[in-house]
mmCIF file of C-alpha atoms in Angstrom:
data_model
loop_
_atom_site.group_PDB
_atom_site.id
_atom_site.type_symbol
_atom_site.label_atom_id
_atom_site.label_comp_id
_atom_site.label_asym_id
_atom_site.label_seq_id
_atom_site.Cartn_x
_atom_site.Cartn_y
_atom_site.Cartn_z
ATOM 1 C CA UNK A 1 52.739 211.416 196.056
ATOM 2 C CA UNK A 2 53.934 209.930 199.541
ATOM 3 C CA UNK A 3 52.455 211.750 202.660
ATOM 4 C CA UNK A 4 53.756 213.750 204.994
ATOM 5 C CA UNK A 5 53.262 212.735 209.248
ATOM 6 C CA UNK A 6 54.221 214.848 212.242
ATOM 7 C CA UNK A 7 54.750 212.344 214.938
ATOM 8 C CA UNK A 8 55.682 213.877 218.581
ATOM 9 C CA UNK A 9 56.729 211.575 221.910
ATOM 10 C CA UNK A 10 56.270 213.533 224.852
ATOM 11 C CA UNK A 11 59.395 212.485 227.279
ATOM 12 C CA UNK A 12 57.783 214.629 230.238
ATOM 13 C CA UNK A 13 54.751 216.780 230.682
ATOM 14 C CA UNK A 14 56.053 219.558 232.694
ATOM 15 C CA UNK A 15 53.508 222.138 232.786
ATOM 16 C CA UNK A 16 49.702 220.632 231.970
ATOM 17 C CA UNK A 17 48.173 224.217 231.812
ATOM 18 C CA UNK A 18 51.099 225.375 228.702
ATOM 19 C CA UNK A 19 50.262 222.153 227.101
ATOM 20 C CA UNK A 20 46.455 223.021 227.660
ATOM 21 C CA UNK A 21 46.852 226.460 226.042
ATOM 22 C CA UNK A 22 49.007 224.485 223.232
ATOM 23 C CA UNK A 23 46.530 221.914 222.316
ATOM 24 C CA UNK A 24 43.567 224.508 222.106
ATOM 25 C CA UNK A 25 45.270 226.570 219.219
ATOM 26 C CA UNK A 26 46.928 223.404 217.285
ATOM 27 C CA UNK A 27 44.203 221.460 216.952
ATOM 28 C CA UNK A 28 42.463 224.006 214.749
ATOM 29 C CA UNK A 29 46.183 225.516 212.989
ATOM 30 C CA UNK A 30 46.593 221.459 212.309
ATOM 31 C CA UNK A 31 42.998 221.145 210.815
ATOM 32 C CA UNK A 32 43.416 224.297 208.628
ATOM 33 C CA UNK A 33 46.968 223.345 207.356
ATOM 34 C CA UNK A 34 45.204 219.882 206.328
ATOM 35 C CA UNK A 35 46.338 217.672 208.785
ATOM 36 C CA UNK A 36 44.415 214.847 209.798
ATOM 37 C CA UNK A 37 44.821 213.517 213.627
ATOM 38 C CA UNK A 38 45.631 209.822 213.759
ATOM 39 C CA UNK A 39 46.727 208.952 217.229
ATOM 40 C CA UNK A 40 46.196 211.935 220.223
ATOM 41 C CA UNK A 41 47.601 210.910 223.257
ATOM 42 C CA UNK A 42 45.748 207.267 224.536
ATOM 43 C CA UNK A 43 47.253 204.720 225.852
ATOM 44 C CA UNK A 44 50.824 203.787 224.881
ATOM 45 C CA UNK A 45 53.264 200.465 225.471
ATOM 46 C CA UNK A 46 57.054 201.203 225.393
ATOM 47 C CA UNK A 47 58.627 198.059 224.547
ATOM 48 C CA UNK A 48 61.929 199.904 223.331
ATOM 49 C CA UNK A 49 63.785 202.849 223.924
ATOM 50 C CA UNK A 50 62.178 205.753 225.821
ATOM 51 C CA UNK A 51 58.712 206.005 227.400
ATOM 52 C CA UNK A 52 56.619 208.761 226.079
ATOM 53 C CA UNK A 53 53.658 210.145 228.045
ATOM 54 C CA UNK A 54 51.971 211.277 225.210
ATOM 55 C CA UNK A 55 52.198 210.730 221.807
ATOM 56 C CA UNK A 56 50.761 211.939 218.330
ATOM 57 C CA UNK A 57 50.972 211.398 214.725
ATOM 58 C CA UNK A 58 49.210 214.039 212.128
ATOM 59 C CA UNK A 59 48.767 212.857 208.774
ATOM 60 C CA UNK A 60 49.367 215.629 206.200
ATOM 61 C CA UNK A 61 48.650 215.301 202.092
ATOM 62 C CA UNK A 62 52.145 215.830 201.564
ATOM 63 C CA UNK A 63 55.611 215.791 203.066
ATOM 64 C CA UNK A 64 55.726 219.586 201.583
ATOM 65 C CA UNK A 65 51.907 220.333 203.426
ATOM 66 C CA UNK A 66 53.413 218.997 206.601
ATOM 67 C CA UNK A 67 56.811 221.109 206.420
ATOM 68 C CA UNK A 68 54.206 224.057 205.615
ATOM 69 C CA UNK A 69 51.795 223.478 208.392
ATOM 70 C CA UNK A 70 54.589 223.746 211.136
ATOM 71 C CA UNK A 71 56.231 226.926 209.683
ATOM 72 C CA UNK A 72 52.286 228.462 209.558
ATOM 73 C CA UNK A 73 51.808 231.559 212.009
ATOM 74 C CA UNK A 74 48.999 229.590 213.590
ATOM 75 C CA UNK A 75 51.186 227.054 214.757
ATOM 76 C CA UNK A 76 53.921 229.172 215.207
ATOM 77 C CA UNK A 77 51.221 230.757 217.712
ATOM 78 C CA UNK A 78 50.464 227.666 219.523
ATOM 79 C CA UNK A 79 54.095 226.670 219.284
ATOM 80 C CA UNK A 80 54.960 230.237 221.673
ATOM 81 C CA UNK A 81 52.247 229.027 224.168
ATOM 82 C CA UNK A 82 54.025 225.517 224.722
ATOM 83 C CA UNK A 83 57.600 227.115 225.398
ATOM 84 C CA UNK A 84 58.496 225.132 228.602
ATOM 85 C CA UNK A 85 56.112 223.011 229.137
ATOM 86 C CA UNK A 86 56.871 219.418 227.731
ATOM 87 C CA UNK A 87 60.248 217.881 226.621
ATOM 88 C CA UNK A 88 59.265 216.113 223.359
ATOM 89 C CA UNK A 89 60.538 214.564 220.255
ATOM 90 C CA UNK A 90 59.604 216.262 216.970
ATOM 91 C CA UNK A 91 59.919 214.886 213.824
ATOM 92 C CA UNK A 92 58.109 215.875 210.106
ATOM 93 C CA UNK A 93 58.233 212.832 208.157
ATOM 94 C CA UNK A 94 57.834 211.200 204.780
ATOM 95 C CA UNK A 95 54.653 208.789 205.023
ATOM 96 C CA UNK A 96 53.816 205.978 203.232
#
């Protein structure tokens, strides 16, 4: 069975203390869903198309754990707290 990734480019960090309060509650609704961190911000080279500011990839058991894990209340929770505070590209994908 393939897995499942979340991988998210931040465009723009708008509000550092929202994304603060965001990071605090995901890491741990990510953990419980399953989801293993693989890259968490660090440095990052744009050789095409935009330049992200931040960027991470969760690796999931499953494409279905992955879908799961962002509908959870705990990251719905986390999700609320972020409202605002980064323009960023979200996508659940099918892994390798």
């Amino acid at each position: 069975m393939a897995k499942g990734d979340w991988v998210s480019f931040y465009e723009k960090i708008i509000d550092e203390n929202k994304l603060g309060a965001y990071a605090k509650l995901a890491g741990p609704a990510v953990q419980k869903a399953g989801g293993t961190f693989i890259v968490r911000g660090g440095e990052t080279v744009a050789k095409e198309g935009m330049d992200a500011n931040r960027t991470v990839i969760v690796e999931y058991p499953s494409l279905d754990a992955a879908k799961a894990a962002y509908e959870s209340a705990d990251y719905q929770t986390a999700l609320k707290e972020l409202d605002g505070g980064v323009l960023r590209h979200f996508r659940i994908i099918e892994g390798a």
